[in-house]
N, CA and C of each residue as an Amber inpcrd file, in Angstrom:
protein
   522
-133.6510000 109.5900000 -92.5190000-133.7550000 108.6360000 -93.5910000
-132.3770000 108.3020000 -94.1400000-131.5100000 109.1540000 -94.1190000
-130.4510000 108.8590000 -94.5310000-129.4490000 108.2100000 -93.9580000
-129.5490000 107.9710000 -92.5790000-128.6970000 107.1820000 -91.1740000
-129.3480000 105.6030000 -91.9340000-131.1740000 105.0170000 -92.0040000
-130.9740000 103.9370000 -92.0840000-130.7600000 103.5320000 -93.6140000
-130.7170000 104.4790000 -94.5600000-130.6360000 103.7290000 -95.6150000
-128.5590000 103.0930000 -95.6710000-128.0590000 104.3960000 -95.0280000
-126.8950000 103.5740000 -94.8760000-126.3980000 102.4900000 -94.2410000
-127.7730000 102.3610000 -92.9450000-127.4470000 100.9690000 -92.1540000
-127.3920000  99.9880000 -92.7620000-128.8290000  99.7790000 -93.3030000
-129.2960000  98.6040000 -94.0980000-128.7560000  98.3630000 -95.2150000
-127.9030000  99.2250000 -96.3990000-126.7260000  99.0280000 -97.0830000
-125.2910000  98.3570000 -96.3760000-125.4380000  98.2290000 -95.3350000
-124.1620000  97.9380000 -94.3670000-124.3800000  96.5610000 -93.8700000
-125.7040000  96.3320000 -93.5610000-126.4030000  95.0160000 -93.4630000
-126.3100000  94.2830000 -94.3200000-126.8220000  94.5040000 -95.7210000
-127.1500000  94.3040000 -96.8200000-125.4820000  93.3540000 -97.8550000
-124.9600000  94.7600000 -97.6780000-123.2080000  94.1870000 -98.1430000
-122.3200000  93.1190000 -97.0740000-123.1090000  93.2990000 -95.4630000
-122.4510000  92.4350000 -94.2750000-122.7500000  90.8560000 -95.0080000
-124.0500000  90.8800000 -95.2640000-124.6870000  89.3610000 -95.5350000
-124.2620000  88.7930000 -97.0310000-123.7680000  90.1310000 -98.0560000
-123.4090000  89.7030000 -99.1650000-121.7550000  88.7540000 -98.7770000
-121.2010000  89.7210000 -98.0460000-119.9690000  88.8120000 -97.2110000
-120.4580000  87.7250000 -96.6920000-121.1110000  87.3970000 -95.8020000
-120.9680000  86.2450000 -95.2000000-121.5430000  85.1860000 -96.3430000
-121.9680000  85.2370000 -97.2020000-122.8210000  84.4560000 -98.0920000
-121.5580000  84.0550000 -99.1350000-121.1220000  85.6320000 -99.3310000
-119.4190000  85.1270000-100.3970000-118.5490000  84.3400000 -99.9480000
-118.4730000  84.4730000 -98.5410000-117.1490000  83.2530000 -97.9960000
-117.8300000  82.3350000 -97.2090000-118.8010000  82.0230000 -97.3680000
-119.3020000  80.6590000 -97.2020000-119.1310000  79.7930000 -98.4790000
-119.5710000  80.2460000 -99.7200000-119.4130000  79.2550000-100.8520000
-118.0970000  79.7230000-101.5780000-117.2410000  80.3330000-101.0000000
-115.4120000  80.5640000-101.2690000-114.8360000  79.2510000-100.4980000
-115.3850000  79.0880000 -99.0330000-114.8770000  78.3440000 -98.1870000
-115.3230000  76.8520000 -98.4980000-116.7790000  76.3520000 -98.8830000
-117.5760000  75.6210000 -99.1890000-116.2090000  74.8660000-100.8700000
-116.1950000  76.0270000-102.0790000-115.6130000  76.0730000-103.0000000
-113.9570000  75.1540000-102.4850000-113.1640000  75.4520000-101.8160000
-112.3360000  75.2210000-101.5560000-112.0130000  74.3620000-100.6240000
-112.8860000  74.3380000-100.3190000-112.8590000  72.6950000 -99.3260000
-113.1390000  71.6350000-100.2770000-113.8750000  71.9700000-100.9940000
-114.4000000  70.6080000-102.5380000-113.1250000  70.4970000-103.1560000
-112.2430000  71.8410000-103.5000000-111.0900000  71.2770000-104.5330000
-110.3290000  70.7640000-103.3760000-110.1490000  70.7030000-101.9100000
-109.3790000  69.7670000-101.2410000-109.6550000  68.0020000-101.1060000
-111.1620000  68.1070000-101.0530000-111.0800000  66.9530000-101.1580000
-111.1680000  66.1270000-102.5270000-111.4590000  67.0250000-103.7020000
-111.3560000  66.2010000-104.7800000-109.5600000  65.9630000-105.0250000
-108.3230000  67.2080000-104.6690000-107.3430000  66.8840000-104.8780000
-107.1540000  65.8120000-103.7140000-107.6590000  65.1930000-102.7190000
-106.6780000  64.2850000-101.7520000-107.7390000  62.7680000-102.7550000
-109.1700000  63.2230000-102.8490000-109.1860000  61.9400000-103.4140000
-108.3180000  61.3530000-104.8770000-108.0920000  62.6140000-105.7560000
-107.4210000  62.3280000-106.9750000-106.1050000  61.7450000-106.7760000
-105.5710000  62.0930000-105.3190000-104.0690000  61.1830000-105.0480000
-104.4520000  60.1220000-104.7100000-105.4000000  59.7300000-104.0910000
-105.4800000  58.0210000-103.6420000-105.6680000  57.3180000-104.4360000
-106.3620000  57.9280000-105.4890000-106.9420000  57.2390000-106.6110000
-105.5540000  56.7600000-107.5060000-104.8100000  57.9800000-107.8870000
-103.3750000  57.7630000-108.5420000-102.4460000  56.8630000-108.0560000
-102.4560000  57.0340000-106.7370000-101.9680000  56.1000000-105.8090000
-102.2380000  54.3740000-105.8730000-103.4670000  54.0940000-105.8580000
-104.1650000  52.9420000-105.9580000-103.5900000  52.3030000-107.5020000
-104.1280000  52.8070000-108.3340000-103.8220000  52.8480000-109.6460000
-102.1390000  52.6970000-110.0040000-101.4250000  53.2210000-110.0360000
 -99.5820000  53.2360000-109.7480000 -99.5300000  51.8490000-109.0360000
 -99.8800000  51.3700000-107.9410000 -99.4420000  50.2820000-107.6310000
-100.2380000  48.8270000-108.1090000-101.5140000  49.6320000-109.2170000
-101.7360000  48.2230000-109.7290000-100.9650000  48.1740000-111.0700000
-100.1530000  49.0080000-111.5560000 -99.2680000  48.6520000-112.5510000
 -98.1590000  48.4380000-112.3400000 -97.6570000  48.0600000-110.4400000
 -96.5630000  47.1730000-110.2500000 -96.6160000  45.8770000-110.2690000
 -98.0380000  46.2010000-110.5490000 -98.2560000  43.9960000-110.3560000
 -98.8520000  43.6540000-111.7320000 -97.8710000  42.5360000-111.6920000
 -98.0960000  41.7380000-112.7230000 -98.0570000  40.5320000-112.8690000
 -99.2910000  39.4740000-112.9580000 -99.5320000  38.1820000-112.7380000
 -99.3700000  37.1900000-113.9090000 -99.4470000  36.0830000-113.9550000
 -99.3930000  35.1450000-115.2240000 -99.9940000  33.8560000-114.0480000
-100.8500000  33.4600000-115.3430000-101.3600000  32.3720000-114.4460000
-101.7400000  30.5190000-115.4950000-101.1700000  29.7650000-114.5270000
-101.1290000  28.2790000-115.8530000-101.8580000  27.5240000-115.0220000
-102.8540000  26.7780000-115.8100000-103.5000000  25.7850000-115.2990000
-102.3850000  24.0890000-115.3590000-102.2430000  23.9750000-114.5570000
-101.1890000  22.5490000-114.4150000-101.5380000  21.3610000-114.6320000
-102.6670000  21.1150000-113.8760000-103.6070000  19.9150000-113.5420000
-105.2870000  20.2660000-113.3020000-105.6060000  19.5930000-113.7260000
-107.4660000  18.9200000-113.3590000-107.4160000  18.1430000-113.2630000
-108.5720000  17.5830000-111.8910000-109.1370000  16.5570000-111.6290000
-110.6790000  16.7890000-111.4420000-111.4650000  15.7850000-110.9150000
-112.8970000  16.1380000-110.6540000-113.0720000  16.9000000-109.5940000
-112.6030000  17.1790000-108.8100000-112.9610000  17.9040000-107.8430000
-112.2690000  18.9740000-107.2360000-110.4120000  19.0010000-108.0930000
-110.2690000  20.2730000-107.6920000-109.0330000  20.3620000-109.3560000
-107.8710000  21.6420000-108.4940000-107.0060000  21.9530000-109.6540000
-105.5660000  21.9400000-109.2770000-104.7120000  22.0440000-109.8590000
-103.4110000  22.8380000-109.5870000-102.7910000  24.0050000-110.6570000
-102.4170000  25.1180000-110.0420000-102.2050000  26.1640000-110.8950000
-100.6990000  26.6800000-110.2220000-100.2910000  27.4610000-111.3360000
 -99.2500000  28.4330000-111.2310000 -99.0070000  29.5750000-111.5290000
 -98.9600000  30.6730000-110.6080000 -98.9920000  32.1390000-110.2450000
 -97.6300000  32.3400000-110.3360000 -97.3100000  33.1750000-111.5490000
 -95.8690000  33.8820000-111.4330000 -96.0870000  35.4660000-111.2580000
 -95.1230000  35.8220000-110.3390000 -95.4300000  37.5350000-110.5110000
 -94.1550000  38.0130000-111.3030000 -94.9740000  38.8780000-112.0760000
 -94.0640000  39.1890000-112.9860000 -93.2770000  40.5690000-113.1800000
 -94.1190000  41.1170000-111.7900000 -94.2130000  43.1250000-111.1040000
 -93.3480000  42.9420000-110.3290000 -93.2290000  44.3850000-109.8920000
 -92.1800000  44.4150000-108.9690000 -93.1110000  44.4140000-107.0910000
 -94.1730000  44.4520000-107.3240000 -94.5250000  44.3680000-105.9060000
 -94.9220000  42.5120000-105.4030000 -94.6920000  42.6270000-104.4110000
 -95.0460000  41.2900000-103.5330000 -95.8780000  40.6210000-103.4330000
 -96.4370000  39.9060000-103.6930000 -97.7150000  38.9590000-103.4330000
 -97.7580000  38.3340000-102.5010000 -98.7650000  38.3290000-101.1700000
 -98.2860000  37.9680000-100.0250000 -99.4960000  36.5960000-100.0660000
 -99.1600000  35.2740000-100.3000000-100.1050000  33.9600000-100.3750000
-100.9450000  33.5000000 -99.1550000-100.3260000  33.6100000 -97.5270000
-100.8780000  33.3190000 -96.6940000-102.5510000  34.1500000 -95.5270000
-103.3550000  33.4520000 -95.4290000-104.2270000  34.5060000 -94.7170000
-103.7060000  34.7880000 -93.5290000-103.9030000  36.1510000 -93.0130000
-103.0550000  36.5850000 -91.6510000-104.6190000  37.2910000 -90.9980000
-104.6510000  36.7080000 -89.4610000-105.2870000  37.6110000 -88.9440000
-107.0950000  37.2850000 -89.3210000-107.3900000  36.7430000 -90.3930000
-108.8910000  36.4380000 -90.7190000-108.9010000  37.0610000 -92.1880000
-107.9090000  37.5490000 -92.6920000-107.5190000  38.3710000 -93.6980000
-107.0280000  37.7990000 -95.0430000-107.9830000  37.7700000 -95.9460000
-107.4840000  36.9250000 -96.9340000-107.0350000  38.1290000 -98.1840000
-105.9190000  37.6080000 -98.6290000-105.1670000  38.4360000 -98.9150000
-105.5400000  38.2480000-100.7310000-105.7640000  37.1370000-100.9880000
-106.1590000  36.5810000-102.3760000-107.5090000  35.9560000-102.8600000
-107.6530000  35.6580000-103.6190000-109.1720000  35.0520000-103.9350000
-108.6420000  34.1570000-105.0290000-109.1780000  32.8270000-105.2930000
-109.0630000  32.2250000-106.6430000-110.8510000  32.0940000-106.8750000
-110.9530000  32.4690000-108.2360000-112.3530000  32.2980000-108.7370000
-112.3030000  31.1570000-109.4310000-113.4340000  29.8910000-109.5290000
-113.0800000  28.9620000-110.4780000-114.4900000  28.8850000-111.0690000
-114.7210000  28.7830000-112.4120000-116.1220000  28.5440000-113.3580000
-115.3900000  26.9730000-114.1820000-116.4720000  26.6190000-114.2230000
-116.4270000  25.0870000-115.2350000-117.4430000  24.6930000-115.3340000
-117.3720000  23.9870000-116.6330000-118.7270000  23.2770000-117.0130000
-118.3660000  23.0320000-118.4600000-120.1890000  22.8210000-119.0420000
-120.1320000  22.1230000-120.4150000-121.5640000  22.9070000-121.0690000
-120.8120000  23.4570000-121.8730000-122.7170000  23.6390000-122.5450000
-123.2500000  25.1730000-121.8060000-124.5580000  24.6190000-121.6670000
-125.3300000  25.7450000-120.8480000-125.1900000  25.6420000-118.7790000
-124.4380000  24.7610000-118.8260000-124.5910000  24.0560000-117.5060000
-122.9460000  24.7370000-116.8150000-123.3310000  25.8210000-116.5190000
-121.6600000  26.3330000-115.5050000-121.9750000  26.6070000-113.8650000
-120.6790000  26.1600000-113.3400000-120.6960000  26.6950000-111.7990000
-119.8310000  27.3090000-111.7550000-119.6860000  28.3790000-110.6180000
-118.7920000  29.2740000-110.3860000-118.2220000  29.4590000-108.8180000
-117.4420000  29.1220000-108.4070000-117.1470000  29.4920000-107.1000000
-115.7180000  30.2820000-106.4200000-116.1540000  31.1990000-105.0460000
-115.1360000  31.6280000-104.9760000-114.0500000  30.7510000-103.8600000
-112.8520000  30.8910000-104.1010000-112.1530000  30.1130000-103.1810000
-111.2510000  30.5430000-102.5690000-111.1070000  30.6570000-101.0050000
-110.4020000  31.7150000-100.2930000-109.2580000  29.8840000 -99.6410000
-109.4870000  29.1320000 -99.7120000-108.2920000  28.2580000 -98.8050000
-107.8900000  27.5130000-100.2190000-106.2850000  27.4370000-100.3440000
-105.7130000  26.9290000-101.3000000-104.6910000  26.2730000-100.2080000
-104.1980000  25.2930000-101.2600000-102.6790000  24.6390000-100.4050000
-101.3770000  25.4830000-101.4000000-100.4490000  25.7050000-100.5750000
 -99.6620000  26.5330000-101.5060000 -98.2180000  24.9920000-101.4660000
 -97.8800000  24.4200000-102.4710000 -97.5610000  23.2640000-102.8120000
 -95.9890000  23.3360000-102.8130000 -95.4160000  24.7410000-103.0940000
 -94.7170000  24.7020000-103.4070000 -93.9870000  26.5260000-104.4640000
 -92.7450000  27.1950000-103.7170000 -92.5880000  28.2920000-104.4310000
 -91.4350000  28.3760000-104.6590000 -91.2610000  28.8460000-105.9730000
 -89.7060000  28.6000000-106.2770000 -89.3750000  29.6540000-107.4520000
 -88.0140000  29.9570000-107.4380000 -87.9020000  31.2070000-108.8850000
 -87.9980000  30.6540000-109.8690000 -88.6950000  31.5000000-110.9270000
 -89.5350000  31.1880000-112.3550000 -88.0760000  30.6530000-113.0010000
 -88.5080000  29.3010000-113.4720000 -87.3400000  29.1810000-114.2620000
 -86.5280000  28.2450000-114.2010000 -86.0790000  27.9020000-112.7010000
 -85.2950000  27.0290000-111.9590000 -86.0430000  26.0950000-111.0310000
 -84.8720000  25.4400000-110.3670000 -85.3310000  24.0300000-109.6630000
 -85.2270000  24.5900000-108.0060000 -84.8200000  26.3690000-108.4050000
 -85.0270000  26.4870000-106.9520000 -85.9390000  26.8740000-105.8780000
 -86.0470000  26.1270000-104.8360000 -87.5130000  26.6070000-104.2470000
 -87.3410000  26.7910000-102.4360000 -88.1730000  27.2710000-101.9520000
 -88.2460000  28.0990000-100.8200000 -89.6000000  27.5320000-100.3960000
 -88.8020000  27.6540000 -98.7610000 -90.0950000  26.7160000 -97.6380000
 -91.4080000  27.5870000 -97.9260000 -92.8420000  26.9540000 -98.1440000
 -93.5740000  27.8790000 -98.0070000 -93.9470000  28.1310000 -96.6420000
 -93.9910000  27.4650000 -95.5720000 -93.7300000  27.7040000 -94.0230000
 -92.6500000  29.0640000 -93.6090000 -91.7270000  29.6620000 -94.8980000
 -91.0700000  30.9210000 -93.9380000 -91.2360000  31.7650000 -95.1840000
 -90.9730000  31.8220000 -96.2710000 -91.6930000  32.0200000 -97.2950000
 -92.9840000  32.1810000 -98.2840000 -93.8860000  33.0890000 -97.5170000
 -95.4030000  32.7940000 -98.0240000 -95.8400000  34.0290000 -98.8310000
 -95.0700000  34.3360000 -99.6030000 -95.1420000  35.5370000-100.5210000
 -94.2980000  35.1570000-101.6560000 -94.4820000  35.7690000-102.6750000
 -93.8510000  36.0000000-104.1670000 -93.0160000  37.5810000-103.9780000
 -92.0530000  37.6360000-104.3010000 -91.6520000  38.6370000-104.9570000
 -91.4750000  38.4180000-106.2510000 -90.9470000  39.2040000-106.9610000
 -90.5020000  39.6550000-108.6660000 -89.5890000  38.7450000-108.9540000
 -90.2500000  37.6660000-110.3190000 -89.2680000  36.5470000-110.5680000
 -89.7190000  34.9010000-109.9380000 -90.3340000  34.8900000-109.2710000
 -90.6740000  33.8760000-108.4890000 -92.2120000  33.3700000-108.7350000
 -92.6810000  32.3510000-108.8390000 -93.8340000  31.6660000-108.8280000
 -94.2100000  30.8130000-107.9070000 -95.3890000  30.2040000-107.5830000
 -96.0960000  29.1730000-106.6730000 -97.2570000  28.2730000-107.4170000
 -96.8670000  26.9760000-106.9180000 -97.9170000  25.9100000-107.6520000
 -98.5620000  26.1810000-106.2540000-100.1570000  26.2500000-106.8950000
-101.1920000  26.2880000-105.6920000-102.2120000  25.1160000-105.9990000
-102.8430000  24.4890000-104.9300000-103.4910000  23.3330000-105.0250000
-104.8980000  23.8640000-104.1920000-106.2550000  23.4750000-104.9880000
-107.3930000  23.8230000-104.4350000-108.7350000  23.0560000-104.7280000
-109.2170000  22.9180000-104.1090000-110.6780000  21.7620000-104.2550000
-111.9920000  22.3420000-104.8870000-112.5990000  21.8560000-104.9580000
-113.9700000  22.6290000-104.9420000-114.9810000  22.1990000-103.9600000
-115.8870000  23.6800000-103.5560000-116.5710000  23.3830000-102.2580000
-116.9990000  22.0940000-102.1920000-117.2860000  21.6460000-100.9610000
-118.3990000  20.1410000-100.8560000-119.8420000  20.6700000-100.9490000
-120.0720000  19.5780000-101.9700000-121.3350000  19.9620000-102.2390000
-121.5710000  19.9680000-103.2640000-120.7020000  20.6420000-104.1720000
-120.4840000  21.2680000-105.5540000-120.3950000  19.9070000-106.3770000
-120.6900000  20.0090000-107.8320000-120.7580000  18.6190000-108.9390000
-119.3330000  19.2940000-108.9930000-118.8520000  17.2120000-109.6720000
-117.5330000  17.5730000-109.9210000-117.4640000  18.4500000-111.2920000
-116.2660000  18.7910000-111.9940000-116.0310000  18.4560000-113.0020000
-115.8900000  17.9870000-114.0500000-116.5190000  18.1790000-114.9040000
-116.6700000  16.6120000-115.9920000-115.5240000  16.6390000-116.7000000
-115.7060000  15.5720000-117.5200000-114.7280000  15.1860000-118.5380000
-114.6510000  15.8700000-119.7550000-114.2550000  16.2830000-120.0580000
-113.8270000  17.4620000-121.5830000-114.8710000  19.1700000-120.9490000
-114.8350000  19.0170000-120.0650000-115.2840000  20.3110000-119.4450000
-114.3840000  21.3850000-119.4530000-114.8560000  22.7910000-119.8720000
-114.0730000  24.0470000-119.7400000-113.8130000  24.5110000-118.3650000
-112.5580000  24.4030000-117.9360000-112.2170000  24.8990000-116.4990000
-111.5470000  26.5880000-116.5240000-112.3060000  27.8680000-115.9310000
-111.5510000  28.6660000-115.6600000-111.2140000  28.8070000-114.4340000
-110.0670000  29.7410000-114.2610000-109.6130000  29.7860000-113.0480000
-108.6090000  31.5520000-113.3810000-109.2240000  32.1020000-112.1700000
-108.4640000  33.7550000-111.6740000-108.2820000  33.6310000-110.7330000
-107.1350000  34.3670000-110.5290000-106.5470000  34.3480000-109.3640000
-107.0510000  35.9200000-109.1270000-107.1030000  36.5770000-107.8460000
-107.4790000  37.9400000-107.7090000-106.3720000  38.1910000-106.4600000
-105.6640000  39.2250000-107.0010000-104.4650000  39.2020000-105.9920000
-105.3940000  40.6430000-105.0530000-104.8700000  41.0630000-103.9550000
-105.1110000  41.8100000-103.2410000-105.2240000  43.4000000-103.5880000
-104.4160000  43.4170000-104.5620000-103.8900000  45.1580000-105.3240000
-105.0000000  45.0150000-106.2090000-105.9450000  44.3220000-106.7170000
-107.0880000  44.4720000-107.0160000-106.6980000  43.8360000-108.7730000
-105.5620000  43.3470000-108.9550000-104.7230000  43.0450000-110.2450000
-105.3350000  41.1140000-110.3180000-105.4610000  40.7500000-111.5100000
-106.1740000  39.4790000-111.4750000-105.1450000  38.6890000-112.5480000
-105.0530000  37.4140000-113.3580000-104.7310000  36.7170000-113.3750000
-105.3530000  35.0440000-113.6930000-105.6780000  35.5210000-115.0200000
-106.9510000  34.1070000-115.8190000-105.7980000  32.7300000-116.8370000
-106.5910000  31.4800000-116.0540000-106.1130000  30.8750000-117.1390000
-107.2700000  29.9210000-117.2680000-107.1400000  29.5830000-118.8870000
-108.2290000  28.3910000-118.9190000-108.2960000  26.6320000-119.5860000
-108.4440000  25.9700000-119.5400000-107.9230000  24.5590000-119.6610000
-109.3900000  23.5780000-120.1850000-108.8780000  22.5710000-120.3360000
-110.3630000  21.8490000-120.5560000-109.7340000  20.3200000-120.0580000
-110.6340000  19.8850000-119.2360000-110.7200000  18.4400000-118.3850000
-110.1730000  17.0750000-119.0130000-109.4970000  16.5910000-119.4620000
-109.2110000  15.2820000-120.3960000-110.1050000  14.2360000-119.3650000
């Protein structure tokens, strides 16, 4: 009697081990992945407080707009789609009353980019990004299909840059 009570104490403490470093191992694999997600997250976050947008409504017409995107961060704003890859979004809402449309708009004409401030400007053909200091008049329609714009209508317009950082301005139709 005394051989198995020591076995089964030996058993007994074997399985208390394997049970302890399963949820030691289990335990410590969780604080790995909560510390790698807490860096991406910091990560993500840090580079949306390099960007910094300003955004002016220029022009309305009935059917589309012209705006101006200055970055005002130190990271890049890259304007062109590459690859099927749209790098930006402009959101536009307008209307009157109870009566609004909203659409998203991935093709803009980029009109023109030049440093904030001055008369100087850069091909957008080799030049299709903003850096820090620099702005772009962008030109954009609204889908076909869509009612125009009316006359004394509230036009918004965001720009949604890629770093997940946005960029509102709002105007009303003369």
């Amino acid at each position: 009697m005394g051989f198995s009570v020591t076995l089964a104490s030996a058993i007994v403490f074997i399985g208390f081990l394997v049970i302890f470093a399963s949820f030691t191992t289990a335990f410590f694999q969780g604080i790995k992945e909560l510390y790698y997600t807490a860096e991406a997250y910091i990560s993500h976050e840090r580079a949306k407080i390099d960007v910094k947008l300003q955004l002016t409504i220029e022009a309305i017409n009935a059917t589309g707009c012209i705006v101006t995107v200055k970055n005002l961060g130190s990271k890049t704003i890259f304007l062109k789609n590459q690859n099927g890859f749209n790098w930006n979004t402009i959101i536009l809402s307008y209307g009157e009353g109870s009566q609004w449309h909203s659409y998203l708009i991935e093709e803009y004409e980029i009109l023109e980019i030049r440093v904030s401030g001055t008369n100087s400007t850069f091909s957008p053909s080799i030049h299709d990004y903003l850096n820090f200091g620099e702005e772009v008049s962008l030109a954009f329609t609204i889908p076909n299909g869509a009612p125009e714009i009316p006359a004394q209508g509230i036009v918004s317009v965001t720009f949604a840059s890629h770093y997940g950082v946005t960029a509102s301005g709002e105007a009303v139709k003369e």
